[in-house]
Tab-separated table of C-alpha atoms in Angstrom:
chain	number	residue	atom	x	y	z
A	1	MET	CA	-27.439	278.155	87.601
A	2	ARG	CA	-29.874	275.456	86.500
A	3	ARG	CA	-28.511	271.944	86.021
A	4	GLN	CA	-28.497	270.909	82.351
A	5	SER	CA	-28.909	267.456	80.877
A	6	THR	CA	-26.356	266.011	78.433
A	7	ALA	CA	-28.813	266.696	75.611
A	8	GLY	CA	-28.743	270.386	76.492
A	9	GLU	CA	-32.304	270.344	77.855
A	10	GLN	CA	-33.168	271.695	81.294
A	11	ARG	CA	-33.674	269.038	83.923
A	12	ARG	CA	-35.130	269.246	87.422
A	13	ALA	CA	-32.569	269.883	90.178
A	14	THR	CA	-32.189	267.140	92.798
A	15	VAL	CA	-31.374	267.022	96.503
A	16	THR	CA	-27.876	265.935	95.520
A	17	ASP	CA	-27.457	269.067	93.383
A	18	VAL	CA	-28.583	271.267	96.281
A	19	ALA	CA	-26.239	269.505	98.708
A	20	ARG	CA	-23.284	269.896	96.344
A	21	LEU	CA	-23.883	273.618	95.784
A	22	ALA	CA	-24.437	274.303	99.512
A	23	SER	CA	-21.442	272.122	100.517
A	24	VAL	CA	-23.544	270.029	102.890
A	25	SER	CA	-24.731	266.436	102.994
A	26	THR	CA	-27.985	265.297	101.435
A	27	ALA	CA	-29.174	264.433	104.957
A	28	THR	CA	-28.791	268.074	105.947
A	29	VAL	CA	-30.809	269.175	102.925
A	30	SER	CA	-33.514	266.687	103.929
A	31	ARG	CA	-33.581	268.090	107.461
A	32	VAL	CA	-34.008	271.605	106.126
A	33	LEU	CA	-36.865	270.471	103.873
A	34	ASN	CA	-38.695	268.388	106.471
A	35	ARG	CA	-37.882	270.557	109.515
A	36	ASN	CA	-37.662	267.425	111.579
A	37	TYR	CA	-34.187	268.012	113.055
A	38	PRO	CA	-32.323	271.117	114.324
A	39	VAL	CA	-30.130	272.810	111.693
A	40	ALA	CA	-27.894	275.811	112.322
A	41	GLN	CA	-29.395	279.027	110.959
A	42	ALA	CA	-26.380	279.780	108.743
A	43	THR	CA	-26.528	276.273	107.264
A	44	ARG	CA	-30.268	276.519	106.695
A	45	GLU	CA	-29.832	279.832	104.874
A	46	ARG	CA	-27.067	278.344	102.689
A	47	VAL	CA	-29.259	275.396	101.735
A	48	GLU	CA	-32.268	277.607	101.013
A	49	SER	CA	-30.083	279.908	98.891
A	50	ALA	CA	-28.874	276.912	96.872
A	51	MET	CA	-32.476	275.744	96.388
A	52	ARG	CA	-33.477	279.147	95.037
A	53	GLU	CA	-30.453	279.320	92.732
A	54	LEU	CA	-31.140	275.873	91.314
A	55	GLY	CA	-34.909	276.332	91.176
A	56	TYR	CA	-35.297	273.212	93.300
A	57	VAL	CA	-38.892	272.007	93.736
A	58	VAL	CA	-39.827	269.405	96.350
A	59	ASN	CA	-40.991	266.121	94.847
A	60	ALA	CA	-44.166	265.640	96.863
A	61	HIS	CA	-44.742	262.148	95.478
A	62	ALA	CA	-41.283	260.992	96.545
A	63	ARG	CA	-41.803	262.462	100.003
A	64	ALA	CA	-45.082	260.578	100.331
A	65	LEU	CA	-43.399	257.320	99.339
A	66	ALA	CA	-40.765	258.004	101.968
A	67	GLY	CA	-43.461	258.297	104.609
A	68	VAL	CA	-43.187	262.064	105.046
A	69	SER	CA	-46.398	264.081	105.463
A	70	ASN	CA	-46.841	266.616	102.682
A	71	ARG	CA	-48.461	269.001	105.177
A	72	THR	CA	-51.950	269.028	103.761
A	73	VAL	CA	-55.419	268.975	105.277
A	74	GLY	CA	-58.219	267.523	103.178
A	75	ILE	CA	-61.765	268.857	103.558
A	76	ILE	CA	-64.694	267.023	101.992
A	77	VAL	CA	-67.953	268.940	101.554
A	78	ASN	CA	-71.237	268.414	99.761
A	79	GLU	CA	-71.157	271.658	97.772
A	80	VAL	CA	-68.520	274.387	97.858
A	81	ILE	CA	-70.892	277.251	96.899
A	82	ASP	CA	-73.291	276.495	99.776
A	83	PRO	CA	-72.511	279.082	102.511
A	84	PHE	CA	-72.831	276.449	105.269
A	85	TYR	CA	-69.926	274.480	103.816
A	86	ALA	CA	-68.048	277.533	102.570
A	87	TYR	CA	-67.755	279.119	106.017
A	88	ILE	CA	-66.620	275.876	107.626
A	89	ALA	CA	-64.076	275.466	104.821
A	90	ARG	CA	-62.806	278.980	105.456
A	91	GLY	CA	-62.238	278.120	109.113
A	92	VAL	CA	-60.364	274.967	108.118
A	93	GLU	CA	-58.200	276.830	105.605
A	94	ARG	CA	-57.296	279.624	107.998
A	95	GLU	CA	-56.357	277.282	110.815
A	96	ALA	CA	-54.434	274.966	108.471
A	97	ALA	CA	-52.505	277.952	107.082
A	98	LEU	CA	-51.358	278.889	110.598
A	99	GLY	CA	-49.503	275.564	110.681
A	100	GLY	CA	-48.101	275.992	107.177
A	101	ARG	CA	-50.475	273.408	105.739
A	102	LEU	CA	-52.223	273.379	102.384
A	103	CYS	CA	-55.994	272.880	102.363
A	104	LEU	CA	-57.460	270.665	99.615
A	105	VAL	CA	-61.239	270.857	99.080
A	106	CYS	CA	-63.286	268.034	97.512
A	107	CYS	CA	-67.007	268.191	96.640
A	108	THR	CA	-69.175	265.073	96.824
A	109	GLN	CA	-72.441	266.500	95.414
A	110	GLY	CA	-74.193	264.421	98.075
A	111	ASP	CA	-72.774	261.075	96.901
A	112	PRO	CA	-71.553	258.910	99.836
A	113	GLN	CA	-69.394	256.815	97.504
A	114	ARG	CA	-67.582	259.918	96.267
A	115	GLU	CA	-67.000	260.850	99.884
A	116	LEU	CA	-65.362	257.495	100.600
A	117	ALA	CA	-63.284	257.769	97.432
A	118	PHE	CA	-62.030	261.237	98.397
A	119	ILE	CA	-61.019	259.962	101.841
A	120	GLU	CA	-59.020	257.231	100.096
A	121	LEU	CA	-57.393	259.840	97.856
A	122	MET	CA	-56.405	261.995	100.843
A	123	HIS	CA	-54.972	258.906	102.517
A	124	GLU	CA	-52.842	258.203	99.443
A	125	ARG	CA	-51.583	261.787	99.577
A	126	ARG	CA	-50.702	261.295	103.260
A	127	ALA	CA	-52.768	264.272	104.393
A	128	ASP	CA	-52.280	265.220	108.032
A	129	ALA	CA	-56.054	265.204	108.516
A	130	VAL	CA	-59.214	264.529	106.507
A	131	ILE	CA	-62.223	266.594	107.585
A	132	VAL	CA	-65.661	265.408	106.453
A	133	VAL	CA	-68.298	268.143	106.745
A	134	GLY	CA	-72.078	267.927	107.041
A	135	GLY	CA	-74.679	265.363	107.965
A	136	SER	CA	-74.378	261.657	107.273
A	137	ILE	CA	-76.848	259.095	105.982
A	138	ALA	CA	-78.113	256.218	108.106
A	139	ASP	CA	-76.609	253.297	106.202
A	140	ARG	CA	-74.789	250.446	107.931
A	141	THR	CA	-72.550	249.569	104.979
A	142	TYR	CA	-71.503	253.174	104.481
A	143	THR	CA	-70.812	253.634	108.210
A	144	SER	CA	-68.738	250.459	108.279
A	145	GLU	CA	-66.666	251.654	105.299
A	146	LEU	CA	-66.166	255.061	106.896
A	147	ALA	CA	-64.962	253.445	110.128
A	148	ARG	CA	-62.540	251.254	108.183
A	149	ARG	CA	-61.044	254.276	106.482
A	150	ALA	CA	-60.753	256.029	109.828
A	151	ARG	CA	-58.661	253.125	111.121
A	152	GLU	CA	-56.484	253.155	107.999
A	153	LEU	CA	-55.858	256.894	108.336
A	154	ASP	CA	-55.001	256.496	112.003
A	155	ALA	CA	-52.556	253.691	111.254
A	156	GLY	CA	-50.829	255.959	108.741
A	157	GLY	CA	-50.470	258.853	111.175
A	158	SER	CA	-53.480	260.847	110.009
A	159	LYS	CA	-56.893	261.528	111.521
A	160	LEU	CA	-60.463	261.489	110.232
A	161	VAL	CA	-62.455	264.411	111.648
A	162	LEU	CA	-66.258	264.417	111.512
A	163	CYS	CA	-67.504	267.999	111.377
A	164	GLY	CA	-71.204	268.589	111.941
A	165	ARG	CA	-72.103	264.922	112.233
A	166	PRO	CA	-72.222	262.382	115.082
A	167	PRO	CA	-69.164	260.245	115.990
A	168	LEU	CA	-68.829	256.715	114.627
A	169	GLY	CA	-68.364	255.071	118.016
A	170	GLU	CA	-65.556	253.889	120.281
A	171	HIS	CA	-63.999	251.506	117.772
A	172	ALA	CA	-63.397	254.147	115.087
A	173	PRO	CA	-60.392	256.412	115.852
A	174	THR	CA	-61.923	259.725	114.842
A	175	ALA	CA	-62.291	263.234	116.164
A	176	ALA	CA	-65.645	265.024	115.966
A	177	VAL	CA	-66.783	268.640	116.061
A	178	GLU	CA	-70.529	268.852	116.564
A	179	TYR	CA	-72.935	271.691	117.263
A	180	ASP	CA	-76.163	271.615	119.266
A	181	ASN	CA	-78.315	270.950	116.235
A	182	GLU	CA	-81.332	269.541	118.050
A	183	GLY	CA	-81.106	272.198	120.761
A	184	GLY	CA	-81.160	274.984	118.196
A	185	ALA	CA	-84.263	273.534	116.523
A	186	PHE	CA	-85.947	273.174	119.911
A	187	ALA	CA	-85.189	276.796	120.821
A	188	ILE	CA	-86.409	278.340	117.550
A	189	THR	CA	-89.608	276.262	117.631
A	190	ASP	CA	-90.235	277.265	121.234
A	191	HIS	CA	-89.753	280.898	120.219
A	192	LEU	CA	-92.572	280.513	117.680
A	193	LEU	CA	-94.767	278.728	120.223
A	194	MET	CA	-94.241	281.538	122.723
A	195	GLN	CA	-95.569	283.931	120.070
A	196	GLY	CA	-98.771	281.884	119.865
A	197	HIS	CA	-97.967	279.822	116.761
A	198	GLU	CA	-99.021	276.174	116.952
A	199	ARG	CA	-99.509	275.396	113.267
A	200	ILE	CA	-95.821	275.517	112.309
A	201	LEU	CA	-94.749	274.243	108.896
A	202	TYR	CA	-91.326	272.543	108.927
A	203	LEU	CA	-89.860	272.965	105.444
A	204	GLY	CA	-86.770	271.365	103.859
A	205	GLY	CA	-83.889	269.036	104.718
A	206	PRO	CA	-83.195	265.618	103.105
A	207	PRO	CA	-85.097	263.093	105.273
A	208	LYS	CA	-82.254	260.531	105.468
A	209	LEU	CA	-79.639	263.052	106.605
A	210	SER	CA	-78.576	263.163	110.270
A	211	THR	CA	-78.841	266.969	110.218
A	212	THR	CA	-82.512	266.782	109.250
A	213	ARG	CA	-83.295	264.051	111.769
A	214	ASP	CA	-81.811	266.094	114.622
A	215	ARG	CA	-83.583	269.319	113.632
A	216	LEU	CA	-86.918	267.554	113.293
A	217	ALA	CA	-86.356	265.869	116.659
A	218	GLY	CA	-85.767	269.218	118.363
A	219	HIS	CA	-88.778	270.737	116.602
A	220	ARG	CA	-91.095	267.913	117.669
A	221	ARG	CA	-89.754	267.884	121.235
A	222	ALA	CA	-90.630	271.572	121.606
A	223	LEU	CA	-94.146	270.990	120.278
A	224	GLU	CA	-94.758	268.066	122.633
A	225	LEU	CA	-93.448	269.912	125.684
A	226	ARG	CA	-95.912	272.725	124.945
A	227	GLY	CA	-98.751	270.235	124.547
A	228	VAL	CA	-99.014	270.568	120.767
A	229	THR	CA	-99.531	267.338	118.839
A	230	PRO	CA	-97.236	267.253	115.772
A	231	ASP	CA	-99.166	267.154	112.490
A	232	PRO	CA	-97.427	264.896	109.911
A	233	GLU	CA	-98.749	267.121	107.086
A	234	LEU	CA	-96.743	270.039	108.477
A	235	ALA	CA	-93.432	268.203	108.082
A	236	GLN	CA	-92.270	268.799	104.496
A	237	PRO	CA	-88.665	267.588	104.058
A	238	GLY	CA	-86.666	268.164	100.887
A	239	ALA	CA	-83.461	269.738	99.639
A	240	PHE	CA	-81.453	272.314	101.586
A	241	SER	CA	-81.886	274.790	98.732
A	242	ARG	CA	-83.529	278.068	97.848
A	243	ASN	CA	-85.165	276.480	94.803
A	244	PHE	CA	-86.834	273.822	96.939
A	245	GLY	CA	-88.052	276.394	99.453
A	246	HIS	CA	-89.627	278.476	96.701
A	247	ARG	CA	-91.147	275.603	94.756
A	248	ARG	CA	-92.557	273.660	97.707
A	249	MET	CA	-93.907	276.749	99.449
A	250	ALA	CA	-95.722	277.805	96.268
A	251	GLU	CA	-97.261	274.322	96.030
A	252	LEU	CA	-98.371	274.318	99.667
A	253	LEU	CA	-99.926	277.761	99.368
A	254	ARG	CA	-102.058	276.489	96.484
A	255	ASN	CA	-103.085	273.191	98.058
A	256	GLY	CA	-101.662	272.465	101.476
A	257	PRO	CA	-102.391	272.410	105.212
A	258	GLU	CA	-103.139	275.492	107.302
A	259	PHE	CA	-100.167	277.122	109.055
A	260	THR	CA	-99.318	280.458	110.681
A	261	ALA	CA	-95.529	280.114	110.784
A	262	VAL	CA	-92.745	278.443	108.810
A	263	PHE	CA	-89.609	276.867	110.258
A	264	ALA	CA	-87.299	276.586	107.252
A	265	ALA	CA	-84.623	273.920	107.676
A	266	ASN	CA	-81.925	276.434	106.724
A	267	ASP	CA	-81.666	280.074	105.695
A	268	MET	CA	-81.493	279.292	101.979
A	269	VAL	CA	-84.798	277.404	102.175
A	270	ALA	CA	-86.203	280.369	104.121
A	271	ALA	CA	-85.140	282.767	101.350
A	272	GLY	CA	-86.957	280.659	98.746
A	273	ALA	CA	-90.047	280.387	100.942
A	274	ALA	CA	-90.080	284.162	101.494
A	275	GLN	CA	-90.064	284.725	97.723
A	276	ALA	CA	-93.028	282.386	97.257
A	277	LEU	CA	-94.940	284.101	100.068
A	278	GLU	CA	-94.325	287.506	98.510
A	279	GLU	CA	-95.456	286.273	95.092
A	280	ALA	CA	-98.670	284.992	96.700
A	281	GLY	CA	-99.359	288.427	98.211
A	282	LEU	CA	-98.578	287.349	101.783
A	283	ARG	CA	-96.473	289.502	104.111
A	284	VAL	CA	-93.782	288.378	106.556
A	285	PRO	CA	-94.373	288.562	109.490
A	286	GLU	CA	-97.827	290.209	109.353
A	287	ASP	CA	-99.464	287.237	107.611
A	288	ILE	CA	-96.938	284.430	108.092
A	289	SER	CA	-93.988	284.300	110.496
A	290	LEU	CA	-90.768	282.793	109.129
A	291	VAL	CA	-87.567	281.479	110.751
A	292	GLY	CA	-84.473	279.731	109.447
A	293	TYR	CA	-81.317	277.968	110.605
A	294	ASP	CA	-77.525	278.576	110.247
A	295	ASP	CA	-77.383	282.420	110.330
A	296	ILE	CA	-75.530	282.852	107.058
A	297	PRO	CA	-75.327	286.362	105.468
A	298	VAL	CA	-78.603	285.962	103.536
A	299	ALA	CA	-80.448	286.048	106.891
A	300	GLN	CA	-79.478	289.695	107.380
A	301	GLU	CA	-79.920	290.579	103.713
A	302	MET	CA	-83.563	289.454	103.604
A	303	ARG	CA	-86.339	291.989	104.199
A	304	PRO	CA	-87.598	291.637	106.786
A	305	ARG	CA	-84.377	290.364	108.347
A	306	LEU	CA	-84.643	286.691	109.246
A	307	THR	CA	-84.890	285.306	112.766
A	308	THR	CA	-82.700	282.215	112.747
A	309	VAL	CA	-80.386	279.888	114.686
A	310	HIS	CA	-76.736	280.890	114.758
A	311	VAL	CA	-74.250	278.067	114.093
A	312	PRO	CA	-70.538	278.906	114.670
A	313	LEU	CA	-69.547	277.645	111.234
A	314	GLU	CA	-66.055	279.109	110.882
A	315	GLU	CA	-65.145	278.141	114.446
A	316	MET	CA	-66.213	274.567	113.691
A	317	GLY	CA	-63.668	274.494	110.872
A	318	ARG	CA	-60.919	275.873	113.074
A	319	GLN	CA	-61.638	273.400	115.865
A	320	ALA	CA	-61.672	270.493	113.409
A	321	VAL	CA	-58.060	271.262	112.472
A	322	ARG	CA	-57.040	271.827	116.093
A	323	LEU	CA	-58.427	268.458	117.136
A	324	ALA	CA	-56.433	266.687	114.430
A	325	VAL	CA	-53.080	268.453	114.235
A	326	SER	CA	-50.856	270.562	116.451
A	327	GLY	CA	-48.982	273.684	115.516
A	328	GLY	CA	-45.517	272.197	116.016
A	329	ASP	CA	-43.540	270.016	113.645
A	330	ASP	CA	-42.272	267.574	116.238
A	331	ASP	CA	-45.283	267.284	118.544
A	332	GLU	CA	-47.173	264.059	118.976
A	333	TRP	CA	-50.629	265.222	117.951
A	334	ARG	CA	-52.436	261.955	117.426
A	335	GLU	CA	-55.051	260.917	119.953
A	336	PRO	CA	-55.291	257.180	120.627
A	337	THR	CA	-59.046	257.266	121.155
A	338	THR	CA	-62.059	259.138	119.843
A	339	SER	CA	-62.281	262.795	120.873
A	340	ALA	CA	-65.304	265.035	120.420
A	341	LEU	CA	-66.195	268.675	120.872
A	342	ARG	CA	-69.680	270.191	120.865
A	343	LEU	CA	-70.244	273.879	120.154
A	344	GLY	CA	-73.354	275.765	121.189
A	345	THR	CA	-76.057	277.358	119.050
A	346	HIS	CA	-78.364	280.270	119.861
A	347	ILE	CA	-81.333	282.144	118.412
A	348	VAL	CA	-80.779	285.459	116.660
A	349	VAL	CA	-84.066	287.359	116.925
A	350	ARG	CA	-84.663	289.781	114.053
A	351	ASP	CA	-87.841	290.948	112.288
A	352	SER	CA	-89.517	287.938	110.656
A	353	VAL	CA	-91.692	286.749	113.576
A	354	ALA	CA	-94.832	288.399	114.929
A	355	PRO	CA	-97.360	287.228	117.538
A	356	ARG	CA	-100.132	285.125	116.084
A	357	SER	CA	-103.448	286.872	115.600
A	358	THR	CA	-106.729	285.682	114.144
A	359	LYS	CA	-105.810	287.147	110.764
A	360	ASN	CA	-102.278	285.790	110.335
A	361	SER	CA	-103.085	282.246	109.385
A	362	ARG	CA	-102.808	280.583	106.011
A	363	ALA	CA	-105.957	278.564	105.349
């Protein structure tokens, strides 16, 4: 039976209505809803039956005002259709669901101010954790604002988790899930060098992003350790997109430096570059060797299949949730200091690299 207003219109049932129908106190109803205190099974079933009969819906806003977590995990990504972010988000959602938590996804479109605003929004909603995914820009004001929000979240019982980016330092109460970004770039570059390629074009990646800086650092370290002097003309940063890979590769093939191999900053850039190479009548790997980064499904769908660096994307998402929240309702899950976890990367060798010969160079 739904409670009716004096005007004959349906009104929303309240905790008091549920308590009256179940013959319990409102405190008992609250304990059943919040699961923060033991309640006898028979009593819990009676309360839940009354809630169903009345069509009772929890007032999430009122619970937030009362200081009760609404069991959500916020995830902030650059772009939801990008497989890099999508697979991390899937890991977050699956791990959050195991704890009965809702996952809310926000897209920044690469705008740091939108990122900060979304963190503020998740704080207002009293999310259990806010997970920020992807590289960060090197900006002191932005970093300071991010650290301030981390402290505010921590004071409110939540946690800011940095996923795929470096920690903010000892004075910012965050958790961080990183992967060996520089190490992966070093390994894939060394793989090309071992095949005789010294003129390696590095293609893609926004230059101000921490992800790009780390990958370029690993790439250059491998060159230097093999005695190859990095050529500034062979470093061509840009967007992490297929369109950029296609457009910039086509431009470089018309009027660019000589190279025998391409290290695309991610697999989507590699897919665009491969299209441009094919349109120019060049074969992979017979004429130009090509590698990528991330190991998303497109790497196996390409022909030839793409040699790339595997990043454990979904596991990163799962670990981000695990660092921030526990599975139990009554556990103390907050860490008083910064915690960090680094996951490994490795090369997946497929069909897109061949040993350098005198004919497979792009003049």
